[in-house]
Each structure stands twice: as C-alpha cells, then as structure tokens.
CSV table of C-alpha atoms and ligand atoms in Angstrom, one decimal:
chain,number,residue,atom,x,y,z
F,173,MET,CA,0.0,0.0,0.0
F,174,ARG,CA,1.1,3.5,-0.6
F,175,VAL,CA,0.8,6.9,0.9
F,176,PHE,CA,-0.9,9.3,-1.3
F,177,ALA,CA,-0.5,13.1,-1.2
F,178,LEU,CA,-2.2,16.0,-2.8
F,179,VAL,CA,0.0,18.9,-3.5
F,180,LEU,CA,-1.3,22.3,-2.5
F,181,ILE,CA,-0.3,24.9,-5.0
F,182,VAL,CA,-0.5,28.4,-3.7
F,183,PRO,CA,-1.1,30.7,-6.6
F,184,ALA,CA,-1.2,34.4,-7.0
F,185,VAL,CA,-3.4,36.2,-4.6
F,186,PHE,CA,-6.9,36.6,-6.0
F,187,ALA,CA,-6.3,34.1,-8.7
F,188,LEU,CA,-7.1,30.5,-8.8
F,189,ASN,CA,-4.3,28.4,-10.0
F,190,THR,CA,-4.8,26.0,-12.9
F,191,PRO,CA,-4.2,22.5,-11.6
F,192,VAL,CA,-1.2,20.6,-12.9
F,193,VAL,CA,-0.8,17.0,-11.8
F,194,ARG,CA,2.5,16.4,-10.2
F,195,VAL,CA,4.3,13.3,-9.0
F,196,THR,CA,6.9,13.7,-6.2
F,197,ASP,CA,9.0,10.6,-5.3
F,198,SER,CA,6.6,7.8,-4.4
F,199,LEU,CA,3.9,10.2,-3.5
F,200,ILE,CA,1.1,10.6,-6.0
F,201,SER,CA,0.0,14.1,-6.0
F,202,VAL,CA,-2.8,16.2,-7.2
F,203,PRO,CA,-2.9,20.0,-6.9
F,204,PHE,CA,-4.5,22.2,-4.3
F,205,ALA,CA,-5.0,25.9,-4.7
F,206,LYS,CA,-5.0,28.6,-2.1
F,207,ARG,CA,-7.0,31.6,-2.9
F,208,ILE,CA,-7.9,34.8,-1.2
F,209,SER,CA,-11.6,35.5,-1.8
F,210,ALA,CA,-12.2,39.0,-3.0
F,211,GLY,CA,-15.7,38.9,-1.6
F,212,GLY,CA,-14.5,37.8,1.8
F,213,VAL,CA,-11.9,40.5,2.4
F,214,LYS,CA,-14.2,43.0,4.2
F,215,ASN,CA,-15.8,40.6,6.6
F,216,PHE,CA,-13.3,37.8,6.9
F,217,VAL,CA,-12.5,38.4,10.6
F,218,GLU,CA,-16.3,38.3,11.3
F,219,ALA,CA,-16.6,35.2,9.1
F,220,ASP,CA,-14.0,33.5,11.2
F,221,ARG,CA,-15.8,34.4,14.3
F,222,ALA,CA,-19.1,33.2,12.9
F,223,ARG,CA,-17.5,29.9,12.1
F,224,ALA,CA,-16.2,29.7,15.7
F,225,ARG,CA,-19.7,30.3,17.0
F,226,SER,CA,-21.2,27.7,14.8
F,227,PHE,CA,-18.6,25.2,15.9
F,228,VAL,CA,-19.9,25.6,19.4
F,229,GLU,CA,-23.5,25.2,18.3
F,230,VAL,CA,-22.8,22.2,16.0
F,231,GLY,CA,-20.6,20.5,18.7
F,232,LYS,CA,-23.4,20.8,21.3
F,233,ARG,CA,-26.0,19.6,18.8
F,234,LYS,CA,-23.9,16.6,17.7
F,235,ALA,CA,-23.3,15.6,21.3
F,236,ALA,CA,-27.0,15.8,22.0
F,237,VAL,CA,-27.9,13.7,18.9
F,238,ARG,CA,-25.3,11.1,19.7
F,239,ALA,CA,-26.6,10.8,23.3
F,240,ALA,CA,-30.1,10.4,22.0
F,241,VAL,CA,-29.1,7.7,19.4
F,242,ALA,CA,-27.1,5.8,22.0
F,243,ALA,CA,-30.1,5.8,24.4
F,244,GLY,CA,-32.4,4.7,21.7
F,245,LEU,CA,-34.4,7.9,21.9
F,246,PRO,CA,-35.7,9.9,18.9
F,247,VAL,CA,-33.3,12.5,17.5
F,248,PRO,CA,-34.1,15.8,19.1
F,249,ASP,CA,-35.4,18.6,16.9
F,250,ALA,CA,-32.6,20.6,15.3
F,251,GLY,CA,-34.0,23.9,16.3
F,252,ALA,CA,-31.8,26.8,15.5
F,253,ALA,CA,-28.6,25.0,16.3
F,254,SER,CA,-28.2,22.7,13.3
F,255,SER,CA,-25.6,24.8,11.5
F,256,VAL,CA,-22.1,23.7,10.8
F,257,PRO,CA,-19.2,26.0,10.2
F,258,VAL,CA,-19.2,28.7,7.6
F,259,THR,CA,-16.9,28.4,4.6
F,260,ASN,CA,-16.6,32.0,3.4
F,261,SER,CA,-13.3,32.7,5.0
F,262,LEU,CA,-10.8,35.0,3.4
F,263,VAL,CA,-8.5,32.2,2.4
F,264,GLN,CA,-9.8,28.9,1.0
F,265,TYR,CA,-7.7,25.9,0.2
F,266,THR,CA,-9.4,24.0,-2.6
F,267,ALA,CA,-8.8,20.8,-4.5
F,268,SER,CA,-9.9,19.7,-7.9
F,269,VAL,CA,-11.8,16.5,-7.3
F,270,GLY,CA,-13.2,14.2,-10.0
F,271,VAL,CA,-16.7,12.6,-9.6
F,272,GLY,CA,-18.2,9.9,-11.8
F,273,SER,CA,-16.8,8.0,-14.8
F,274,PRO,CA,-15.9,9.7,-17.0
F,275,ALA,CA,-15.1,12.2,-14.1
F,276,SER,CA,-16.3,15.8,-14.0
F,277,GLN,CA,-13.9,18.0,-12.0
F,278,PHE,CA,-15.2,20.0,-9.1
F,279,ASN,CA,-13.3,22.7,-7.2
F,280,LEU,CA,-13.9,21.8,-3.5
F,281,VAL,CA,-12.9,23.5,-0.3
F,282,VAL,CA,-10.7,21.2,1.9
F,283,ASP,CA,-12.3,21.4,5.3
F,284,THR,CA,-11.3,19.6,8.5
F,285,GLY,CA,-14.1,21.3,10.3
F,286,SER,CA,-17.0,19.5,8.5
F,287,SER,CA,-17.3,16.0,7.2
F,288,ASN,CA,-19.8,15.9,4.4
F,289,THR,CA,-18.4,15.8,0.9
F,290,TRP,CA,-20.7,17.4,-1.7
F,291,VAL,CA,-20.7,19.0,-5.1
F,292,GLY,CA,-22.9,21.1,-7.3
F,293,ALA,CA,-22.8,24.6,-5.7
F,294,THR,CA,-21.6,26.2,-8.9
F,295,LYS,CA,-20.9,23.5,-11.5
F,296,LYS,CA,-23.8,21.2,-12.1
F,297,PHE,CA,-23.4,17.5,-11.3
F,298,VAL,CA,-23.8,15.1,-14.2
F,299,GLN,CA,-24.8,11.5,-13.5
F,300,THR,CA,-22.6,8.9,-15.1
F,301,SER,CA,-22.5,5.1,-15.1
F,302,THR,CA,-21.0,5.1,-11.6
F,303,SER,CA,-23.6,7.5,-10.1
F,304,VAL,CA,-26.1,5.8,-7.8
F,305,LYS,CA,-28.9,7.9,-6.4
F,306,THR,CA,-29.8,6.9,-2.8
F,307,LYS,CA,-33.2,7.3,-1.1
F,308,ASN,CA,-31.7,10.0,1.2
F,309,SER,CA,-31.9,13.7,1.0
F,310,VAL,CA,-29.0,15.6,2.6
F,311,SER,CA,-29.0,19.0,4.2
F,312,VAL,CA,-26.2,20.9,5.9
F,313,THR,CA,-26.6,24.4,7.2
F,314,TYR,CA,-23.5,26.5,7.5
F,315,GLY,CA,-23.1,29.7,9.5
F,316,SER,CA,-23.5,31.8,6.4
F,317,GLY,CA,-24.7,29.4,3.8
F,318,ASP,CA,-26.2,26.0,3.3
F,319,PHE,CA,-26.8,23.3,0.8
F,320,LYS,CA,-29.7,20.8,0.3
F,321,GLY,CA,-29.8,18.0,-2.2
F,322,THR,CA,-29.7,14.3,-2.7
F,323,GLU,CA,-27.2,11.8,-1.5
F,324,PHE,CA,-25.5,9.7,-4.2
F,325,THR,CA,-22.8,7.2,-4.1
F,326,ASP,CA,-20.2,7.6,-6.8
F,327,ARG,CA,-16.6,7.2,-7.9
F,328,VAL,CA,-14.4,10.0,-6.5
F,329,THR,CA,-11.0,10.6,-8.0
F,330,LEU,CA,-8.5,12.7,-6.1
F,331,SER,CA,-5.7,11.7,-8.5
F,332,SER,CA,-5.3,9.0,-11.1
F,333,ALA,CA,-4.0,6.7,-8.4
F,334,LEU,CA,-6.3,7.9,-5.6
F,335,VAL,CA,-9.7,6.6,-6.6
F,336,ILE,CA,-12.6,5.9,-4.2
F,337,ASN,CA,-15.4,3.7,-5.4
F,338,ASN,CA,-18.8,4.1,-3.8
F,339,GLN,CA,-18.1,7.4,-1.9
F,340,SER,CA,-21.3,8.8,-0.4
F,341,ILE,CA,-21.5,12.4,-1.6
F,342,GLY,CA,-24.1,15.1,-1.6
F,343,VAL,CA,-25.4,16.6,-4.8
F,344,ALA,CA,-26.7,20.1,-4.2
F,345,SER,CA,-30.1,21.0,-5.6
F,346,SER,CA,-29.8,24.4,-3.9
F,347,SER,CA,-27.0,26.1,-2.0
F,348,SER,CA,-26.1,29.5,-0.8
F,349,GLY,CA,-22.8,31.1,0.4
F,350,PHE,CA,-20.5,29.2,-2.0
F,351,GLU,CA,-19.1,31.6,-4.5
F,352,GLY,CA,-16.4,30.4,-6.8
F,353,VAL,CA,-16.3,26.9,-5.4
F,354,ASP,CA,-18.4,23.8,-6.1
F,355,GLY,CA,-18.7,22.3,-2.6
F,356,ILE,CA,-16.7,20.8,0.1
F,357,ILE,CA,-14.4,17.8,0.7
F,358,GLY,CA,-15.1,17.3,4.4
F,359,ILE,CA,-12.3,15.6,6.3
F,360,GLY,CA,-13.5,16.3,9.8
F,361,PRO,CA,-14.4,13.5,12.3
F,362,THR,CA,-17.0,11.1,10.8
F,363,ASP,CA,-19.5,11.7,13.6
F,364,LEU,CA,-20.2,15.2,12.2
F,365,THR,CA,-22.1,13.6,9.4
F,366,LEU,CA,-24.7,12.3,11.9
F,367,ASP,CA,-28.1,13.8,11.3
F,368,THR,CA,-27.3,15.2,7.9
F,369,LEU,CA,-29.2,12.6,5.9
F,370,SER,CA,-33.0,12.1,5.8
F,371,PRO,CA,-34.7,9.7,6.4
F,372,ALA,CA,-31.5,7.9,7.5
F,373,THR,CA,-30.9,10.4,10.3
F,374,ASN,CA,-28.8,8.0,12.4
F,375,THR,CA,-26.5,7.0,9.5
F,376,LEU,CA,-22.9,8.1,9.6
F,377,ILE,CA,-21.3,8.9,6.2
F,378,PRO,CA,-17.8,7.6,5.8
F,379,THR,CA,-15.4,10.4,4.8
F,380,VAL,CA,-13.0,10.1,1.9
F,381,THR,CA,-10.3,9.3,4.4
F,382,ASP,CA,-12.4,6.5,5.9
F,383,ASN,CA,-13.2,5.0,2.5
F,384,LEU,CA,-9.6,5.1,1.2
F,385,PHE,CA,-8.7,3.2,4.3
F,386,THR,CA,-11.5,0.6,4.2
F,387,GLN,CA,-11.0,0.1,0.5
F,388,GLY,CA,-7.3,-0.7,1.2
F,389,ALA,CA,-5.9,2.3,-0.7
F,390,ILE,CA,-4.0,3.7,2.3
F,391,PRO,CA,-2.3,2.0,5.3
F,392,SER,CA,-3.6,4.3,8.0
F,393,GLN,CA,-6.9,6.1,8.5
F,394,LEU,CA,-5.4,9.6,8.6
F,395,VAL,CA,-4.7,12.7,6.6
F,396,ALA,CA,-1.8,15.0,7.1
F,397,VAL,CA,-1.6,18.7,6.0
F,398,SER,CA,1.4,20.7,5.0
F,399,PHE,CA,0.8,24.4,4.4
F,400,GLU,CA,3.6,26.9,3.9
F,401,PRO,CA,3.6,30.6,4.6
F,402,THR,CA,3.5,32.8,1.5
F,403,ASN,CA,4.4,36.5,1.4
F,404,SER,CA,4.1,37.2,-2.3
F,405,GLU,CA,2.0,36.5,-5.3
F,406,THR,CA,4.3,33.7,-6.4
F,407,ILE,CA,3.4,30.1,-6.2
F,408,THR,CA,4.5,27.9,-3.3
F,409,ASN,CA,3.5,24.3,-2.6
F,410,GLY,CA,1.7,22.6,0.2
F,411,GLU,CA,0.5,19.1,0.5
F,412,LEU,CA,-2.3,17.0,1.8
F,413,THR,CA,-1.3,13.4,2.4
F,414,PHE,CA,-3.7,10.5,2.9
F,415,GLY,CA,-2.6,7.4,4.9
F,416,GLY,CA,0.7,8.6,6.2
F,417,THR,CA,3.0,11.6,6.9
F,418,ASP,CA,5.6,13.1,4.5
F,419,SER,CA,8.9,13.4,6.4
F,420,SER,CA,10.2,15.9,4.0
F,421,LYS,CA,7.5,18.3,5.2
F,422,PHE,CA,8.2,18.4,8.9
F,423,THR,CA,11.2,18.6,11.2
F,424,GLY,CA,11.8,16.6,14.4
F,425,SER,CA,9.1,14.3,15.5
F,426,ILE,CA,5.3,14.6,15.5
F,427,THR,CA,3.7,15.3,18.9
F,428,PHE,CA,0.4,13.3,19.0
F,429,VAL,CA,-2.3,14.2,21.5
F,430,PRO,CA,-5.7,12.5,22.0
F,431,ILE,CA,-8.8,14.4,20.9
F,432,THR,CA,-9.8,16.4,23.9
F,433,SER,CA,-12.6,15.1,26.1
F,434,THR,CA,-13.9,18.7,26.5
F,435,SER,CA,-17.2,19.4,24.7
F,436,PRO,CA,-17.9,20.9,22.2
F,437,ALA,CA,-14.2,20.9,21.0
F,438,SER,CA,-14.4,17.1,21.3
F,439,GLU,CA,-16.7,16.9,18.3
F,440,PHE,CA,-14.0,18.3,16.0
F,441,TRP,CA,-10.3,17.9,15.8
F,442,GLY,CA,-10.1,19.2,19.3
F,443,ILE,CA,-7.0,19.4,21.5
F,444,ASN,CA,-5.9,20.8,24.9
F,445,GLN,CA,-3.3,23.6,24.8
F,446,SER,CA,-2.0,26.5,26.8
F,447,VAL,CA,-0.6,29.7,25.3
F,448,ARG,CA,2.1,31.9,26.7
F,449,TYR,CA,3.3,35.3,25.4
F,450,GLY,CA,7.1,35.9,25.7
F,451,THR,CA,9.0,34.3,28.5
F,452,SER,CA,6.4,34.5,31.3
F,453,THR,CA,3.0,35.9,30.4
F,454,THR,CA,0.4,33.1,30.3
F,455,ILE,CA,-2.4,34.4,28.2
F,456,LEU,CA,-4.5,31.2,28.0
F,457,SER,CA,-4.3,28.4,30.7
F,458,THR,CA,-4.6,24.9,29.5
F,459,THR,CA,-8.0,24.6,27.8
F,460,ALA,CA,-9.7,23.0,24.8
F,461,GLY,CA,-10.0,24.3,21.3
F,462,ILE,CA,-9.6,23.0,17.8
F,463,VAL,CA,-7.3,22.7,14.8
F,464,ASP,CA,-9.0,23.8,11.6
F,465,THR,CA,-8.0,24.2,8.0
F,466,GLY,CA,-11.1,26.2,7.2
F,467,THR,CA,-10.4,29.1,9.6
F,468,THR,CA,-8.1,31.8,8.3
F,469,LEU,CA,-6.8,33.2,11.5
F,470,LEU,CA,-5.4,32.0,14.8
F,471,LEU,CA,-8.4,32.8,17.1
F,472,LEU,CA,-8.0,33.0,20.9
F,473,ALA,CA,-10.7,33.6,23.6
F,474,THR,CA,-11.3,37.3,24.3
F,475,ASN,CA,-9.6,37.2,27.7
F,476,ALA,CA,-6.5,35.8,26.1
F,477,ILE,CA,-6.6,38.5,23.4
F,478,ASN,CA,-6.9,41.2,26.0
F,479,ALA,CA,-3.8,39.8,27.8
F,480,TYR,CA,-2.0,39.6,24.5
F,481,THR,CA,-2.8,43.2,23.4
F,482,LYS,CA,-2.0,44.5,26.9
F,483,ALA,CA,1.4,42.9,26.6
F,484,ASN,CA,2.2,44.1,23.0
F,485,GLY,CA,0.2,47.3,22.6
F,486,ALA,CA,-1.9,46.1,19.6
F,487,VAL,CA,-5.1,47.9,18.8
F,488,LEU,CA,-8.1,46.8,16.8
F,489,ASP,CA,-7.8,48.2,13.3
F,490,ASN,CA,-11.1,49.5,12.2
F,491,THR,CA,-10.6,48.9,8.5
F,492,THR,CA,-9.3,45.4,8.3
F,493,GLY,CA,-10.8,44.0,11.5
F,494,LEU,CA,-7.4,42.8,12.5
F,495,LEU,CA,-5.2,43.8,15.4
F,496,ARG,CA,-2.6,46.4,14.4
F,497,LEU,CA,0.9,47.3,15.6
F,498,THR,CA,3.2,50.1,14.6
F,499,THR,CA,6.5,48.9,13.1
F,500,ALA,CA,8.2,50.1,16.3
F,501,GLN,CA,5.8,47.9,18.4
F,502,PHE,CA,6.3,45.0,16.0
F,503,ALA,CA,10.1,45.2,16.5
F,504,LYS,CA,9.5,44.4,20.2
F,505,LEU,CA,6.8,41.7,19.6
F,506,GLN,CA,7.6,38.4,21.5
F,507,SER,CA,6.9,34.9,20.4
F,508,LEU,CA,3.7,33.0,21.3
F,509,PHE,CA,4.4,29.6,22.9
F,510,PHE,CA,1.8,26.9,22.5
F,511,THR,CA,2.1,23.9,24.9
F,512,ILE,CA,0.4,20.9,23.5
F,513,GLY,CA,0.9,17.4,24.9
F,514,GLY,CA,4.0,18.5,26.8
F,515,THR,CA,5.7,19.9,23.7
F,516,THR,CA,6.0,23.7,23.3
F,517,PHE,CA,5.6,25.1,19.8
F,518,GLU,CA,6.9,28.6,19.2
F,519,LEU,CA,5.0,31.0,16.9
F,520,THR,CA,7.6,33.7,16.2
F,521,ALA,CA,6.8,37.4,16.0
F,522,ASN,CA,7.2,37.2,12.2
F,523,ALA,CA,4.7,34.4,12.1
F,524,GLN,CA,2.1,36.5,13.9
F,525,ALA,CA,2.1,39.1,11.2
F,526,TRP,CA,0.0,39.3,8.1
F,527,PRO,CA,2.4,39.4,5.1
F,528,ARG,CA,3.2,43.1,4.9
F,529,ASN,CA,3.4,43.3,1.2
F,530,LEU,CA,-0.1,42.0,1.1
F,531,ASN,CA,-1.5,44.7,3.4
F,532,ALA,CA,-3.3,46.4,0.5
F,533,ASP,CA,-5.1,43.1,-0.2
F,534,ILE,CA,-6.9,43.3,3.1
F,535,GLY,CA,-7.5,47.1,3.0
F,536,GLY,CA,-4.5,47.9,5.2
F,537,THR,CA,-1.8,50.5,4.8
F,538,ALA,CA,1.9,49.8,4.1
F,539,ASN,CA,3.3,51.3,7.3
F,540,ASN,CA,1.3,49.2,9.7
F,541,VAL,CA,1.7,45.6,10.8
F,542,TYR,CA,-1.5,43.6,11.0
F,543,LEU,CA,-1.6,40.5,13.2
F,544,ILE,CA,-3.1,37.1,12.3
F,545,VAL,CA,-4.0,36.5,15.9
F,546,GLY,CA,-7.7,37.4,16.3
F,547,ASP,CA,-10.5,37.5,18.9
F,548,LEU,CA,-12.7,34.4,19.0
F,549,GLY,CA,-15.5,36.5,20.4
F,550,THR,CA,-16.1,34.8,23.8
F,551,ASP,CA,-14.1,34.4,27.0
F,552,SER,CA,-12.5,31.1,27.7
F,553,GLY,CA,-14.5,28.4,29.5
F,554,GLU,CA,-16.8,27.6,26.6
F,555,GLY,CA,-15.2,24.3,25.8
F,556,LEU,CA,-13.9,25.7,22.5
F,557,ASP,CA,-11.5,28.5,23.4
F,558,PHE,CA,-9.2,28.7,20.4
F,559,ILE,CA,-9.0,27.8,16.8
F,560,ASN,CA,-5.6,27.1,15.4
F,561,GLY,CA,-6.4,28.1,11.8
F,562,GLN,CA,-4.5,28.4,8.6
F,563,THR,CA,-2.1,31.1,9.7
F,564,PHE,CA,-1.0,28.7,12.5
F,565,LEU,CA,-1.0,25.7,10.2
F,566,GLU,CA,1.3,27.4,7.7
F,567,ARG,CA,4.0,27.2,10.5
F,568,PHE,CA,3.2,23.7,11.8
F,569,TYR,CA,2.6,20.3,10.1
F,570,SER,CA,-0.7,18.8,11.2
F,571,VAL,CA,-2.0,15.2,11.2
F,572,PHE,CA,-5.7,14.3,11.6
F,573,ASP,CA,-5.7,10.7,12.7
F,574,THR,CA,-9.2,9.2,12.7
F,575,GLY,CA,-7.9,5.6,13.4
F,576,ASN,CA,-6.2,6.6,16.6
F,577,LYS,CA,-8.5,9.5,17.6
F,578,ARG,CA,-5.7,11.9,17.8
F,579,VAL,CA,-4.1,15.0,16.3
F,580,GLY,CA,-0.4,15.4,15.5
F,581,LEU,CA,1.6,18.6,15.2
F,582,ALA,CA,5.3,19.1,14.2
F,583,THR,CA,7.6,21.9,13.3
F,584,THR,CA,8.4,22.4,9.6
F,585,PRO,CA,11.3,24.1,7.7
F,586,PHE,CA,9.1,27.2,7.7
F,587,THR,CA,8.2,27.4,11.4
F,588,THR,CA,10.7,30.2,12.1
F,589,ALA,CA,11.1,31.5,8.6
F,590,THR,CA,11.1,35.3,8.2
F,591,THR,CA,8.5,35.7,5.4
F,592,ASN,CA,6.3,38.5,6.5
I,14,NAG,C1,-21.6,1.9,-0.6
I,14,NAG,O1,-21.6,3.0,0.3
I,14,NAG,C2,-22.8,3.0,1.1
I,14,NAG,C3,-22.8,4.4,1.9
I,14,NAG,O2,-21.6,4.7,2.4
I,14,NAG,C4,-22.8,1.8,2.0
I,14,NAG,O3,-24.0,1.8,2.8
I,14,NAG,C5,-22.8,0.6,1.1
I,14,NAG,O4,-22.7,-0.6,1.9
I,14,NAG,C6,-21.6,0.6,0.2
I,14,NAG,N1,-21.7,-0.5,-0.8
I,14,NAG,C7,-20.6,-1.2,-1.1
I,14,NAG,C8,-20.9,-2.3,-2.1
I,14,NAG,O5,-19.5,-1.1,-0.6
I,15,NAG,C1,-8.0,18.1,28.5
I,15,NAG,O1,-8.4,19.0,29.5
I,15,NAG,C2,-9.6,18.5,30.3
I,15,NAG,C3,-10.0,19.6,31.2
I,15,NAG,O2,-8.9,20.0,32.0
I,15,NAG,C4,-9.2,17.2,31.0
I,15,NAG,O3,-10.3,16.7,31.7
I,15,NAG,C5,-8.7,16.2,30.0
I,15,NAG,O4,-8.3,15.0,30.7
I,15,NAG,C6,-7.6,16.8,29.2
I,15,NAG,N1,-7.1,15.8,28.2
I,15,NAG,C7,-7.8,15.3,27.2
I,15,NAG,C8,-7.1,14.3,26.3
I,15,NAG,O5,-9.0,15.6,27.1
I,16,NAG,C1,-13.4,53.8,12.5
I,16,NAG,O1,-12.8,54.6,11.5
I,16,NAG,C2,-13.7,55.7,11.1
I,16,NAG,C3,-13.1,56.4,9.9
I,16,NAG,O2,-11.7,56.6,10.1
I,16,NAG,C4,-13.9,56.6,12.3
I,16,NAG,O3,-14.8,57.6,12.0
I,16,NAG,C5,-14.5,55.8,13.5
I,16,NAG,O4,-14.5,56.6,14.7
I,16,NAG,C6,-13.6,54.6,13.8
I,16,NAG,N1,-14.2,53.7,14.8
I,16,NAG,C7,-13.5,53.2,15.8
I,16,NAG,C8,-14.3,52.3,16.7
I,16,NAG,O5,-12.3,53.4,15.9
C-alpha cells in the first residue's frame, strides 16, 4: 500500500491556479489551490468568528444527537442549532476532485471542520454510469450558507492513483454562500455527518479518508496537512497526504495528542493547549479548542486576546478588523508559545504578522503591521476557546488521525522562517 499526497499549489493572490498534476517521489499528488476570496476581504474576521460560533452550536448539537441515538431515543429537533461552520473565509484551500466516470472535475474546499463531501454549488453535477442515487436527501446548514440536495454514491477521483469507489456524496439542488467553489471535501471527524441525511438520520457517512482506508488504498486512517507561509504573489507548494506523513514536510518528531474530552471541541479535531506570550506571560491556561484548515486566523478567547494586546500594545484596526501594531511595536513583539501534549511550539513574531506586502489586499496600509491573531469573540471556558487556523498551520505540520482519535503537530522548515 502507498501513501498518497495531494500537492497544494498556492497561486497568486486573488487568482485560482490552474491545476497541474505532479508526482513527487513515491507520493502521488494532485494539486490544491489557495485563494484569497475578494468577496471575503471585508468581513473575513467576522466570518472566522461566525465559524467559531457555529462550531460551538454544532458541537453541542452533535453531542445531544449522539446521546439520544445511544439511548435509543428519537433524535431531538434541530431547532436553531443545526448549523455547521461557515466556509466563506478569506483564504480557502481548494482541491480539484473528480466525480463519476468519466469524471467531472469539481473545485472543492478542503475542510477539516466539517465531514460531508458534496458538489454542485456552482458547477452542475452530471450523472454517469458510476452514479447511484440513494433514497436519502441531505442537508447541511453552515453559519453563512447551506446546501440541500440528494445523497448519491459515486466514484471520487483525487488523482489517477487515488480513486474511491462508492463514496457517499451530496449533490446540491440548492445552496447559498458558496461563490467560486463547487462544494466541500469534508475531512473532519465522521461523527459530524450524523443527522445530515434524511430519512437515514442516524447513519454516519464515511469520509474520503475512511473509504480510502477501508478500500485498502492507504495503510492508516489519517490525513496530514502541510501548508507553507506565503508572502508574495508567487506560487508555493503545500501538500495533503492521505494514509501517512511526509517526512520531507516536517522537522523533528510529531507530537500526537488524543482528541480532547472537553465538549464541544471534542466533536471536532479538538485538543488541549495553553498559550504563553514571551518568556512568562500566560495568556491562556490549558484549555480545549480545535485545529481547523477552514479558519483563516489564529483565534483566541477574548480574555487571552486582552492579555496579548496589553502585553504588546496592539489595537483593533477599524478597516481590516485585525489587530494592528506600529512597526516600532512589531520590532518588540515576542513569540507566542503553545504547549500541546507536553511539547512547546513557538510561533515567532514574524509568524504573527499578516504578510506586509499584502497589506493592501486586506484594505490595510503599508506602514502598519496587522496581526493574524484574532479574537474568538467569547471568553475562555466555553469548551472551545481557540482555533488554530490556517495562519497557525502554515507554520506547523498537522495530522488528523481518525484511526487513533488523535491530532499530531510538528515543526516544519518554515516554522521560524522570516517571510512577513
Ligand atoms: C456503498 O456506500 C454506502 C454508503 O456509504 C454503504 O451503505 C454501502 O454498503 C456501500 N456499498 C458497497 C458495495 O460497498
Ligand atoms: C483536557 O483537559 C480536560 C480539562 O482540563 C481534561 O479533563 C482532559 O483530561 C484533558 N485531556 C484530554 C485528552 O482531554
Ligand atoms: C473607524 O474609522 C472611522 C473612519 O476613520 C472613524 O470615524 C471611526 O470613529 C472609527 N471607529 C472606531 C471604533 O475606531
């Protein structure tokens, strides 16, 4: 068995890269694109916060549904809390995924924060000989969008050598909030698919990671993500690897931690961590939160942000929605230290800055430094007190290990790079 990887190609800002299939060593790769959504620029900080809020709602809802199912009780009414996270973040990582035979290509958001895979938001799904319509409808409500449709099973092709037969996918008949993308490839925990089908409410939908594993295509039921920081409109590469980790993408060893037992973070790729600013200022005592490829920023609970800004002098910038420093303040900015499973990961001052030559892209001005550390919107103690999003994951390799119910993190050649 082999380990398969998808290569993430980071194209020019505001432009979607044309996929080019690439083969590196023994890893079979298909491209991923990173794009900054023009429509998302104004409200992306708020979108990240909305996503955080809906994580809390969804997590609580899923826990309630699981408890009801386990007790043999009817699934409680969804009420207002049936949403799952929004996808209209500033930066989206997308993959070109084939569905059917012959395959149609769909441009899908790669999301570790949700677990349904679906197509048809923009490009229309075409049934082929491998498409089987099921008796189930499917419906997922996101914080600022939704989709409804019919569940099919079909052949899903991630690369010529990475083919899943009989993948259960949603085909949207209507959707909102998905501009410029065709849907989502959901690689969150499988339990998040509970209560998304109807009438098969109690049915879990195996994710692509699950099916690759059960169909014998990969040796371990996990997916690993390598992002890299980018400071210019030139292309850099990242990689999504199914079934194993790519030792060329991280340094040292991977620290694995069990998924946190604290709800609602426990419903996602949740971990316990503490955060310190500089040598001695604890800004967040050990608490639960999540690691998420679909959130742009590194979000910390409000009380942690207050301690952070008190220590470094940052103010909230009215135009971008981000915290802002003068260049003189930035020169004194200290590292943030994340302690996870006994290992401390250092996020340097440079890694806390939005790339300065891209300030204009977020409505900022050249002589300020904008920070990628943002306010989650609630104080700690909610059971989901941080989101280590893309700007964190560009500095640390991450592993989402379904088989062992754990998350892995490691440093990379870019952890301390001065790119911003
Ligand atoms: C196909 O997938 C569906 C849904 O995941 C599952 O119920 C069914 O058993 C699968 N069929 C085969 C032949 O693997
Ligand atoms: C995480 O923190 C919670 C609360 O302190 C604790 O109960 C739990 O044992 C910790 N570890 C895990 C893996 O959840
Ligand atoms: C935001 O900026 C506008 C225009 O510069 C200004 O009028 C307003 O007072 C600012 N608001 C805050 C909260 O700083």
